[in-house]
Amino acid sequence: MSKLRQRLSRWVQSRTMPGLTPGPYDITVRKNLRVPMDDGVELLADLIIPEGWGRRCRRS
């Protein structure tokens, strides 16, 4: 998601849900990831992670 879209999304959320405040981190959303289940069915899932998470959490 682009920075402009994230800013716009936060602005809309602050107007439509005034009691909720956005979190401190920007996020990246990966949609429709296929996760195989034991019974052979594939579950479609969304992965939501903070931006830069991979860079900060890598082990040296």
Phi, psi and omega in degrees: 000138182286159180299319180296317179295321178296317178298316179296318179298317178296321179296315179298316179298321181293331179279324184271335179230076188297337180281344182257137176250144179292153180292172184282349185245146168285153183237159172243134180243124173251117187262152173057046174282133182273126179240114181287136178259164182299330183274007177094351179280147176256125178269133174266127184227159174252136178251124181243118181227151176294144178296139179080005184301317181295324181288322184282332189258003179290141176278146180267000000 
